[in-house]
Amino acid sequence: MFGWTGVFLQVNLAKYKAVAESYDAGLALNFLGGRGFAAKILWDRIKPGTDPLSPENKLIFAAGPLTGIGLPNSGKFVVAAKSPLTGGYGDGNIGSNVAVQMRRAGYDAVIIEGKAEKPVILYVKAKTVEFVDAKEFWGLSTFETEAQLKRVYGHSAGIVSIGPAGENLVKFATLISQEGRSGGRPGIGAVMGSKNLKAVVFEGFDNVPISQPKEMKELGATAYREVLTMPLYAFWKRQGTMSTIEWSQENSVLPTLNFREAVFDKADKISGFAMEKIKVSNRGCPQCNMTCGNVVKDSDRREAELDYENVAMLGSNIGLGNLRQVAALNRSADELGLDTISLGNVVGFAIEASQKHLIAEKLEWGKYAEIKQLIKDIAYRRGIGALLADGVQATAAKIGNRANEWAMHVKGLEISAYNCYAAPGMALAYGTSAIGAHHKDAWLISWEIHTNRGSYDEEKIDKIIEMQHTRGGVFESLTVCRFPSISLGLELQWYTRFLRVATGMDFTWKTLTEIGERIWNLIRAFWVREYSSMWTHEMDVPPARWFKESLTEGPLKGAKLDLEKYNAMLQRYYQKRGWDERGIPKKSTLKWLRLEDVAKQLNRYVKLVE
Ligand code: PTT
Ligand code: SF4
């Protein structure tokens, strides 16, 4: 096989044992890599009902056929597990030298199970695996951990670690690499913590087998040059994703005060242009020449990275209009290993709950010092932080008083930074995303605003499905960054060319999107198998706030979603996918996707429609 190493590394932490396992070429052809591999491994190898924080859950690092082989933006990999936050399929996409070194070490994926008796660091050096005592590292921040490991293993090693949040099993703890790359929103960091695994270090020395190495070098160089000449490149390097703040404000989608409003009176203070005034450099993932991480000096005069989601969620959503302070909160989240999107939701929810006298703590919008303390308390599960560490869904269930109506999540995963009072298509994209309310699978919002914004049209459903296959299926499985394509306009055909020189095979976009559809259905089957008789279409409905309340400020004052129309749109989405009215794939759909064995098993948990 070319393009894939054809090998997984299986690690059992309880037995301190690691074995290499060759896998069948059919797996690569049907599931590509990254998310596709992770979904298949989780479906096949964990028992339904497994406690996500138990040794039986599998922590997966997975790459794809384009990962780390000198092509634009290919330094990314997927981290996945059954999620402790949602109880369903969970993953994240992280840019790190780990992606490159893992493949050079000879592995397309690493599957970690069991729980080490004591804190441990996994050191994978080519074909050898060592279990290193992590006593001295437990309790350290992700930045301290990586810095110390670099002193031991050198600067070219790929390192990913968890911080105190992962150690304390905060349900939205992530994995952090290179002081600013974060991945695994649905609590994959907590899964790593539950295994007593503090960090993983990779060093590899082999080249991934490539079908046409000379052509690949040339094609890679041409593609890098193409990226540099894209008209949007220069502005992208200035602001990266941060220009979205102005755009979201102009279009009334900026999450503000726990998604109560969609415009923020201090938006100009946290915008991309405000960021440019305090920016010191760019940072990013390996093998990328459009590095989008904006490094600024924070209010403690330390370097911190800013992206749109971080700033919206730890800025406008919690009422904070001071960008250096937002940056300091973001740096704390990176050091502690907390997902900023869920964190901004949780903090916003707590402030609203306090203002409504539903919790005893006195919290106010935009109060930097007390929010900074609250973030620490969440990571260490102290006081109210212990409750908030389980996410907004669980907190709302505990405090009652219909707080679930303004707990902003889908399936337990907190909503990322697009407010949908006047964006029914984006609401459906959140409702049906593979991991809960995340934008990565179908970032419909920009397209929706430029077309017929308020409508619940069929056209939007088609677009969501197309994006879910392309982005949520193909890009997540190849596993490369989607920004060259979606933000600069690099044509999709580049990726079939990359695949040809890497694997020696001709994949058309039709074949690739079919694979995307297979992965999408497998992930849905995973969710349904976990929830079995509890599964209903309600799992795909966003929070009541967007339907029951309406915007009180800005040009779209009065806007809200219509539940009846949303549900009709959802049913139409199911029909187009070949799912029944509960949102469960029909037998015929699974058969068409060559997932007959999945249908057979799923039928034991819920009766499938023919
Ligand atoms: C992603 C999510 C995002 S999406 C952001 S900002 W974004 C937040 N970043 C965080 C952070 O930083 N620190 C922190 N402690 N928590 C954070 N949580 C949030 O995590 C990220 C980029 C971005 S920046 C985006 S959109 C694109 N996402 C991609 C994707 O999902 N797939 C893909 N094939 N390519 C992508 N390219 C872009 O990558 P999660 P990263 Mg991230 C400081 O991880 O779990 O998927 O959540 O990976 O290497 O940091 O790159 O406006
Ligand atoms: Fe990473 Fe940004 Fe480059 Fe994508 S564009 S690979 S997220 S640095």
XYZ file of C-alpha atoms and ligand atoms in Angstrom:
670
model
C 0.000 0.000 0.000
C 1.198 3.534 -0.749
C 0.038 6.621 1.139
C -0.826 4.628 4.238
C 1.721 2.914 6.487
C -0.788 0.094 6.909
C 0.005 -0.211 10.611
C -1.802 0.701 13.855
C -0.068 0.780 17.208
C -2.161 -0.812 19.966
C -1.259 0.229 23.479
C -2.562 -1.283 26.696
C -1.627 1.003 29.566
C -2.762 -1.424 32.269
C -0.327 -4.036 30.973
C 2.351 -1.566 29.855
C 2.297 -3.319 26.520
C 2.310 -2.100 22.922
C 1.938 -4.100 19.729
C 1.954 -3.104 16.084
C -0.978 -4.397 14.065
C -1.221 -4.469 10.274
C -4.644 -3.638 8.950
C -6.456 -4.584 5.819
C -6.280 -2.355 2.704
C -10.099 -2.476 2.547
C -10.239 -0.396 5.715
C -8.225 2.372 4.069
C -10.294 2.286 0.897
C -13.626 2.374 2.733
C -12.747 4.781 5.565
C -9.655 6.725 4.343
C -8.073 7.539 7.710
C -8.453 10.083 10.556
C -12.093 10.358 11.550
C -13.045 7.405 9.320
C -10.568 5.130 11.117
C -11.562 6.466 14.537
C -15.279 5.867 13.928
C -14.657 2.347 12.649
C -12.342 1.441 15.524
C -14.784 2.766 18.128
C -17.706 0.970 16.493
C -15.816 -2.340 16.302
C -13.853 -2.290 19.489
C -15.806 -0.739 22.327
C -18.863 -2.294 23.883
C -22.035 -0.174 23.814
C -22.628 1.420 27.199
C -18.895 1.652 28.005
C -18.202 4.331 30.599
C -16.189 6.944 28.661
C -13.887 7.472 31.636
C -13.288 3.777 32.217
C -10.197 1.845 31.096
C -12.337 0.161 28.422
C -12.795 3.356 26.414
C -10.265 3.730 23.583
C -8.284 6.894 23.028
C -7.416 7.123 19.352
C -4.893 9.236 17.470
C -5.512 8.825 13.755
C -3.957 10.250 10.589
C -4.891 9.951 6.940
C -3.141 9.254 3.633
C -2.115 12.901 3.163
C -0.979 13.538 6.725
C 2.526 14.808 7.268
C 3.944 14.168 3.810
C 5.040 17.620 2.722
C 1.756 18.791 1.235
C 0.079 22.071 2.228
C -1.501 22.077 5.680
C -1.039 18.358 6.241
C 0.313 18.537 9.816
C -2.948 17.566 11.474
C -4.420 14.471 13.074
C -7.637 13.387 14.769
C -8.016 12.591 18.473
C -11.129 10.582 19.276
C -12.913 8.506 21.904
C -16.406 7.906 23.214
C -17.115 11.307 24.739
C -17.624 11.801 28.486
C -19.461 15.048 27.705
C -22.037 13.684 25.264
C -21.960 9.907 25.664
C -21.636 9.683 21.875
C -18.913 9.799 19.251
C -16.339 12.492 20.064
C -13.318 13.813 18.226
C -11.207 16.848 17.454
C -8.669 17.843 14.850
C -5.323 19.081 16.072
C -2.382 20.593 14.238
C 0.847 19.290 15.684
C 4.200 17.811 14.897
C 2.699 14.658 16.421
C 0.881 14.133 13.113
C 4.159 14.177 11.187
C 6.212 12.157 13.667
C 3.531 9.507 14.245
C 3.487 8.734 10.527
C 7.280 8.781 10.314
C 7.335 6.336 13.207
C 5.317 4.048 10.951
C 1.771 4.372 12.290
C -1.476 5.598 10.771
C -3.197 5.354 14.144
C -2.489 4.677 17.783
C -5.206 3.013 19.863
C -4.775 3.413 23.606
C -6.779 1.394 26.131
C -6.560 0.512 29.808
C -5.427 2.671 32.693
C -1.848 2.951 33.870
C -1.361 2.230 37.544
C 0.494 5.526 37.961
C 0.800 8.640 35.781
C 2.705 7.796 32.663
C 4.092 9.331 29.451
C 4.059 7.262 26.297
C 7.244 7.648 24.267
C 7.041 6.195 20.773
C 10.399 6.245 19.021
C 10.099 4.564 15.636
C 9.403 0.909 16.431
C 10.110 1.121 20.151
C 7.616 2.163 22.822
C 8.527 3.230 26.336
C 6.283 3.900 29.316
C 7.953 6.755 31.168
C 7.125 7.589 34.786
C 5.189 10.890 34.808
C 5.215 11.526 38.563
C 7.169 14.741 38.107
C 4.843 15.934 35.340
C 1.420 15.295 36.884
C -0.056 18.645 37.894
C 2.015 20.662 35.413
C 0.403 22.877 32.805
C 0.488 21.775 29.170
C 3.102 24.463 28.406
C 5.395 23.347 31.257
C 4.944 19.700 30.293
C 5.864 20.276 26.667
C 8.819 22.524 27.511
C 10.267 19.922 29.885
C 9.705 17.073 27.445
C 11.412 19.063 24.703
C 14.472 19.381 26.910
C 14.591 15.592 27.118
C 13.481 14.536 23.645
C 14.506 17.518 21.526
C 12.630 20.167 19.602
C 11.665 18.056 16.638
C 9.737 15.499 18.728
C 5.943 15.594 18.377
C 4.409 16.166 21.789
C 0.806 16.349 22.952
C -0.293 16.593 26.571
C -3.131 17.275 28.960
C -3.191 19.886 31.685
C -4.791 19.882 35.137
C -8.268 19.929 33.521
C -7.679 16.571 31.829
C -6.166 15.163 35.021
C -9.246 16.274 36.978
C -11.576 14.764 34.367
C -13.216 18.031 33.354
C -15.644 16.899 30.706
C -14.523 19.456 28.151
C -10.785 19.014 28.673
C -8.743 18.910 25.474
C -5.276 17.879 24.348
C -2.798 20.688 23.717
C 0.302 20.821 21.562
C 2.783 23.553 20.646
C 1.326 26.117 23.083
C -1.857 26.840 21.197
C -3.027 23.908 19.116
C -5.975 22.381 20.920
C -8.066 19.377 19.950
C -10.779 17.116 21.276
C -13.594 19.439 22.324
C -15.910 16.700 23.647
C -13.642 15.872 26.595
C -11.011 13.763 24.870
C -8.504 15.286 27.350
C -10.541 13.811 30.222
C -10.415 10.392 28.559
C -6.625 10.738 28.416
C -6.600 11.805 32.103
C -8.772 8.836 33.083
C -6.028 6.590 31.692
C -3.357 8.332 33.804
C -1.692 9.348 30.552
C -0.078 12.784 30.849
C 1.572 13.070 27.435
C 2.552 11.234 24.293
C 5.859 11.865 22.536
C 6.553 10.691 19.003
C 9.798 10.481 17.077
C 9.979 8.888 13.653
C 12.691 8.524 11.053
C 11.112 6.787 8.062
C 9.371 8.316 5.094
C 5.764 7.296 4.570
C 5.640 5.040 1.477
C 4.590 7.225 -1.433
C 3.579 6.025 -4.881
C 5.259 8.800 -6.900
C 7.746 10.574 -4.601
C 9.264 12.826 -7.260
C 5.888 13.973 -8.577
C 4.671 14.503 -5.036
C 7.554 16.823 -4.252
C 6.838 18.861 -7.372
C 3.079 18.919 -6.799
C 3.550 19.885 -3.156
C 5.854 22.775 -4.128
C 3.379 23.983 -6.768
C 0.493 23.813 -4.305
C 2.401 25.779 -1.658
C 3.101 28.443 -4.308
C -0.570 28.428 -5.327
C -1.580 29.128 -1.707
C 0.827 32.087 -1.587
C -0.717 33.645 -4.681
C -4.343 33.404 -3.558
C -5.891 36.909 -3.436
C -7.029 36.521 0.187
C -3.648 35.297 1.416
C -2.196 38.603 2.640
C -5.264 39.540 4.706
C -5.469 35.978 6.040
C -1.898 36.271 7.344
C -2.840 39.530 9.032
C -5.998 38.347 10.766
C -6.547 34.612 10.225
C -9.974 33.697 11.582
C -10.174 36.924 13.618
C -11.829 38.915 10.811
C -14.927 36.848 11.600
C -15.570 39.014 14.679
C -16.452 42.096 12.565
C -18.402 39.904 10.172
C -20.395 38.229 12.948
C -21.182 41.579 14.523
C -22.331 43.048 11.194
C -24.537 40.042 10.565
C -25.953 39.600 14.072
C -24.476 36.183 14.772
C -21.885 37.105 17.427
C -22.623 35.120 20.616
C -23.153 37.729 23.307
C -24.031 37.271 27.000
C -24.614 33.527 26.843
C -26.125 33.735 23.340
C -28.859 36.089 24.640
C -27.918 38.666 21.990
C -26.052 38.603 18.690
C -24.353 42.017 18.732
C -21.849 43.250 21.307
C -21.371 46.916 22.145
C -17.585 46.426 22.497
C -17.143 44.302 19.357
C -14.682 46.814 17.868
C -12.428 46.353 20.922
C -12.061 42.618 20.282
C -12.104 42.662 16.479
C -9.465 41.523 13.999
C -8.293 45.126 13.572
C -7.974 45.585 17.331
C -6.010 42.351 17.416
C -3.596 43.606 14.723
C -2.578 46.446 17.055
C -1.304 44.029 19.703
C -0.137 41.220 17.456
C 3.485 40.111 17.709
C 3.692 37.119 15.354
C 1.983 34.221 13.599
C 2.017 30.654 14.806
C 0.522 27.497 13.408
C 0.599 23.870 12.517
C 3.530 22.131 10.831
C 3.680 21.935 7.029
C 1.579 25.077 6.686
C 2.508 28.322 4.937
C -0.646 30.237 5.912
C -0.132 29.981 9.710
C -3.293 31.418 11.213
C -2.557 31.545 14.937
C -2.385 35.214 15.956
C 0.108 35.636 18.772
C -0.443 38.705 20.950
C 0.845 39.981 24.268
C -1.854 39.396 26.889
C -2.691 41.514 29.937
C 0.024 39.670 31.904
C 2.535 40.570 29.130
C 2.801 36.928 28.114
C 2.302 35.502 24.642
C -1.141 34.088 23.891
C -2.881 32.957 20.722
C -6.161 34.340 19.397
C -8.655 32.768 16.976
C -12.237 33.755 16.272
C -13.899 31.097 18.419
C -11.719 31.856 21.441
C -12.360 35.557 21.279
C -16.101 35.298 20.709
C -16.592 32.746 23.470
C -14.232 34.292 26.058
C -15.060 37.848 24.924
C -18.546 38.849 23.818
C -20.226 35.727 25.180
C -19.097 36.554 28.699
C -19.332 40.330 28.274
C -15.568 40.981 28.197
C -14.446 43.722 25.829
C -10.732 43.926 26.633
C -8.741 41.913 24.091
C -5.561 41.559 26.149
C -7.650 40.144 28.991
C -9.468 37.816 26.586
C -6.026 36.657 25.450
C -4.992 35.987 29.052
C -8.108 33.867 29.611
C -7.349 32.017 26.417
C -3.798 31.369 27.518
C -5.096 30.014 30.855
C -7.405 27.658 28.944
C -4.470 26.422 26.855
C -2.264 25.935 29.898
C -4.978 24.141 31.863
C -6.119 22.166 28.801
C -9.728 23.369 28.591
C -11.741 23.808 25.412
C -12.392 27.547 25.017
C -15.727 27.106 23.249
C -17.281 24.993 25.974
C -15.543 27.126 28.596
C -17.067 30.360 27.243
C -20.465 28.677 27.249
C -20.071 27.357 30.773
C -18.884 30.714 32.145
C -21.677 32.588 30.330
C -24.211 30.106 31.638
C -22.880 30.477 35.208
C -23.072 34.280 35.065
C -26.641 34.140 33.765
C -27.552 31.591 36.458
C -26.038 33.888 39.088
C -27.952 36.914 37.799
C -31.132 34.842 37.937
C -30.277 33.843 41.541
C -30.174 30.166 40.645
C -26.697 29.678 42.145
C -25.293 31.232 45.317
C -22.098 32.636 43.723
C -22.157 36.300 42.735
C -20.914 36.568 39.162
C -21.104 39.475 36.737
C -20.614 39.927 32.996
C -17.123 40.955 31.936
C -15.454 40.863 35.373
C -12.022 39.649 34.353
C -10.452 38.743 37.725
C -13.391 36.740 39.007
C -13.813 34.939 35.672
C -10.119 34.052 35.659
C -10.522 32.565 39.122
C -13.663 30.708 38.045
C -11.754 29.145 35.137
C -9.126 27.820 37.549
C -11.863 26.494 39.833
C -13.379 24.630 36.894
C -10.046 23.049 35.962
C -9.435 21.975 39.563
C -13.115 21.181 40.237
C -13.297 23.545 43.215
C -16.572 25.040 44.564
C -19.062 25.859 41.816
C -16.287 24.851 39.398
C -16.889 21.194 40.279
C -20.429 21.445 38.939
C -19.529 23.514 35.873
C -16.755 21.057 34.987
C -19.453 18.659 33.771
C -20.659 21.099 31.072
C -23.838 23.165 30.649
C -26.225 20.276 30.054
C -25.351 18.559 33.338
C -25.232 21.853 35.263
C -28.662 22.874 33.962
C -30.085 19.494 34.957
C -28.753 20.007 38.491
C -29.998 23.566 39.006
C -33.418 22.961 37.415
C -35.783 25.918 36.943
C -35.914 25.273 33.191
C -32.266 26.277 32.937
C -31.943 23.694 30.141
C -33.747 26.220 27.889
C -30.732 28.543 27.923
C -28.007 25.899 28.343
C -26.533 26.277 24.878
C -25.622 22.839 23.617
C -26.679 20.056 21.257
C -26.361 16.468 22.536
C -24.313 17.844 25.453
C -21.597 19.595 23.394
C -21.672 23.362 23.863
C -22.432 25.482 20.790
C -19.548 27.124 18.964
C -19.518 30.800 18.125
C -22.409 31.403 15.713
C -25.678 32.659 17.155
C -28.619 31.316 15.156
C -31.745 33.363 16.015
C -31.792 34.325 12.350
C -29.935 31.404 10.769
C -32.107 28.268 10.587
C -29.690 26.466 8.273
C -26.751 26.910 10.638
C -29.025 25.774 13.485
C -29.692 22.565 11.522
C -25.957 22.182 10.876
C -25.364 22.342 14.635
C -28.313 20.029 15.264
C -26.946 17.332 12.981
C -23.163 17.694 13.404
C -21.264 14.464 14.107
C -20.088 15.380 17.613
C -22.724 17.796 18.970
C -22.891 21.538 18.382
C -19.679 22.211 16.455
C -19.264 24.159 13.225
C -16.521 22.122 11.614
C -18.716 19.717 9.668
C -20.941 22.283 8.000
C -19.979 25.918 8.362
C -23.111 26.974 6.540
C -23.445 30.387 8.123
C -21.485 32.421 5.569
C -23.254 30.826 2.588
C -26.613 31.123 4.347
C -26.225 34.830 5.053
C -25.309 35.493 1.450
C -28.320 33.577 0.113
C -31.824 33.473 1.525
C -31.017 33.928 5.176
C -34.368 33.544 6.889
C -35.634 30.627 4.821
C -35.990 26.965 5.821
C -35.388 25.895 2.214
C -34.500 22.563 0.747
C -31.398 24.156 -0.807
C -29.903 24.632 2.654
C -30.418 20.988 3.521
C -28.596 19.908 0.365
C -25.749 22.272 1.132
C -25.438 20.981 4.706
C -25.310 17.372 3.510
C -22.709 18.240 0.884
C -20.555 20.027 3.488
C -20.941 17.239 6.018
C -19.570 14.762 3.500
C -16.786 16.990 2.169
C -15.592 18.577 5.389
C -16.897 16.275 8.090
C -16.116 13.159 6.070
C -13.290 13.737 3.594
C -11.152 16.504 5.164
C -11.423 14.979 8.644
C -10.267 11.663 7.234
C -7.525 12.731 4.811
C -6.501 14.356 7.533
C -5.626 17.888 6.367
C -6.624 21.418 7.307
C -9.667 22.686 5.463
C -8.626 26.376 5.537
C -6.742 26.481 2.197
C -9.926 25.336 0.554
C -12.661 27.119 2.525
C -10.862 30.324 3.456
C -8.603 30.946 0.451
C -10.498 29.012 -2.221
C -7.936 26.325 -3.119
C -9.848 24.048 -5.478
C -10.933 20.641 -4.254
C -9.336 18.962 -7.277
C -5.928 19.563 -5.695
C -6.780 16.912 -3.131
C -7.531 14.223 -5.723
C -4.190 15.071 -7.343
C -2.446 14.778 -3.965
C -4.120 11.427 -3.436
C -3.025 10.187 -6.851
C 0.676 10.854 -6.245
C 0.520 9.653 -2.630
C -1.484 6.444 -3.096
C -1.153 5.770 -6.823
C -4.944 5.553 -7.019
C -7.486 7.713 -8.772
C -10.123 8.898 -6.318
C -12.871 11.049 -7.803
C -14.804 13.497 -5.631
C -17.798 11.247 -6.092
C -15.913 8.306 -4.559
C -14.554 10.493 -1.790
C -17.951 11.899 -0.866
C -19.393 8.387 -0.850
C -16.731 7.501 1.697
C -17.733 10.663 3.578
C -21.338 9.467 3.585
C -20.304 6.021 4.850
C -18.383 7.608 7.726
C -21.287 9.927 8.486
C -23.727 7.018 8.753
C -21.352 4.959 10.854
C -21.002 7.820 13.324
C -24.789 8.182 13.478
C -25.072 4.428 14.089
C -22.573 4.786 16.950
C -24.703 7.480 18.616
C -27.893 5.494 18.186
C -26.312 2.294 19.512
C -25.212 4.203 22.632
C -28.582 5.846 23.261
C -30.702 2.955 21.869
C -34.342 3.379 22.974
C -33.619 6.874 24.381
C -32.754 8.149 20.900
C -35.327 10.536 19.382
C -35.258 13.359 16.834
C -35.080 15.730 19.844
C -31.375 14.900 20.020
C -30.986 16.955 16.827
C -32.882 20.020 18.058
C -30.899 23.049 19.313
C -31.737 24.747 22.639
C -35.104 26.378 23.303
C -33.556 29.856 23.672
C -33.372 30.279 19.873
C -37.047 29.333 19.481
C -38.669 30.896 22.558
C -36.735 34.132 22.969
C -35.884 36.722 20.330
C -33.098 39.244 19.751
C -33.737 42.476 21.612
C -30.858 44.451 20.072
C -29.305 45.191 16.695
C -30.672 45.336 13.164
C -32.336 41.929 13.513
C -34.194 42.823 16.696
C -37.181 40.480 17.086
C -35.644 37.585 15.139
C -36.088 34.036 16.393
C -36.380 30.514 15.022
C -39.642 28.705 14.337
C -39.708 25.245 15.946
C -42.353 23.815 13.649
C -40.434 24.860 10.547
C -37.171 23.629 12.040
C -38.670 20.209 12.724
C -40.049 20.021 9.179
C -36.589 20.872 7.857
C -35.069 18.213 10.095
C -37.500 15.569 8.796
C -36.641 16.527 5.217
C -32.952 16.243 6.102
C -33.589 12.720 7.433
C -35.457 11.740 4.259
C -32.633 12.969 2.064
C -30.169 10.975 4.124
C -32.218 7.791 3.994
C -32.960 7.893 7.713
C -36.297 7.264 9.438
C -38.296 9.907 11.279
C -36.295 9.303 14.475
C -33.099 10.151 12.567
C -31.926 6.527 12.440
C -30.385 5.152 9.218
C -32.659 2.732 7.393
C -31.453 -0.784 6.611
C -31.423 0.019 2.890
C -29.182 3.067 3.471
C -26.655 1.093 5.473
C -26.756 -1.656 2.867
C -26.091 0.795 0.052
C -23.080 2.075 1.964
C -21.816 -1.481 2.439
C -22.440 -1.284 6.178
C -24.610 -4.420 6.388
C -22.800 -5.662 9.493
C -23.513 -2.314 11.169
C -27.216 -2.626 10.285
C -27.325 -6.128 11.715
C -25.830 -5.053 14.995
C -27.785 -1.812 15.291
C -31.030 -3.701 14.751
C -30.423 -5.404 18.102
C -30.641 -2.046 19.859
C -33.377 -0.279 17.872
C -35.714 -1.759 15.319
C -34.482 -0.516 11.956
C -36.875 0.552 9.229
C -36.347 -1.361 5.937
C -11.633 23.231 17.336
C -11.997 24.426 18.140
C -11.735 25.681 17.447
S -12.263 25.762 15.855
C -11.167 26.744 18.064
S -10.777 28.187 17.273
W -11.445 27.757 15.062
C -10.878 26.715 19.495
N -9.460 26.740 19.685
C -9.011 26.502 20.948
C -7.772 26.962 21.408
O -6.975 27.647 20.559
N -7.390 26.710 22.688
C -8.198 26.002 23.518
N -7.799 25.758 24.771
N -9.398 25.539 23.118
C -9.792 25.759 21.847
N -11.016 25.306 21.461
C -11.543 25.530 20.157
O -11.307 24.382 19.355
C -7.591 24.986 14.702
C -7.955 25.516 13.357
C -9.224 26.180 13.486
S -9.220 27.503 14.536
C -10.293 25.829 12.768
S -11.816 26.603 12.922
C -10.189 24.822 11.706
N -10.639 23.556 12.205
C -10.356 22.458 11.438
C -11.057 21.250 11.592
O -11.895 21.083 12.491
N -10.783 20.229 10.696
C -9.833 20.373 9.735
N -9.607 19.347 8.899
N -9.147 21.504 9.607
C -9.380 22.527 10.443
N -8.639 23.665 10.322
C -8.776 24.710 11.260
O -8.009 24.437 12.436
P -11.131 20.788 17.743
P -5.990 23.446 15.868
Mg -8.561 22.356 16.885
C -5.788 28.243 21.022
O -9.544 21.100 17.687
O -11.396 19.895 18.893
O -11.529 20.241 16.413
O -11.867 22.110 18.021
O -7.083 22.325 16.064
O -4.738 22.779 15.466
O -5.902 24.259 17.109
O -6.446 24.319 14.658
O -11.892 29.543 14.665
Fe -3.050 25.097 11.109
Fe -4.102 27.474 10.506
Fe -2.320 26.359 8.912
Fe -4.754 25.328 9.104
S -4.201 27.355 8.294
S -2.839 24.187 9.087
S -5.225 25.664 11.295
S -1.980 27.061 11.015
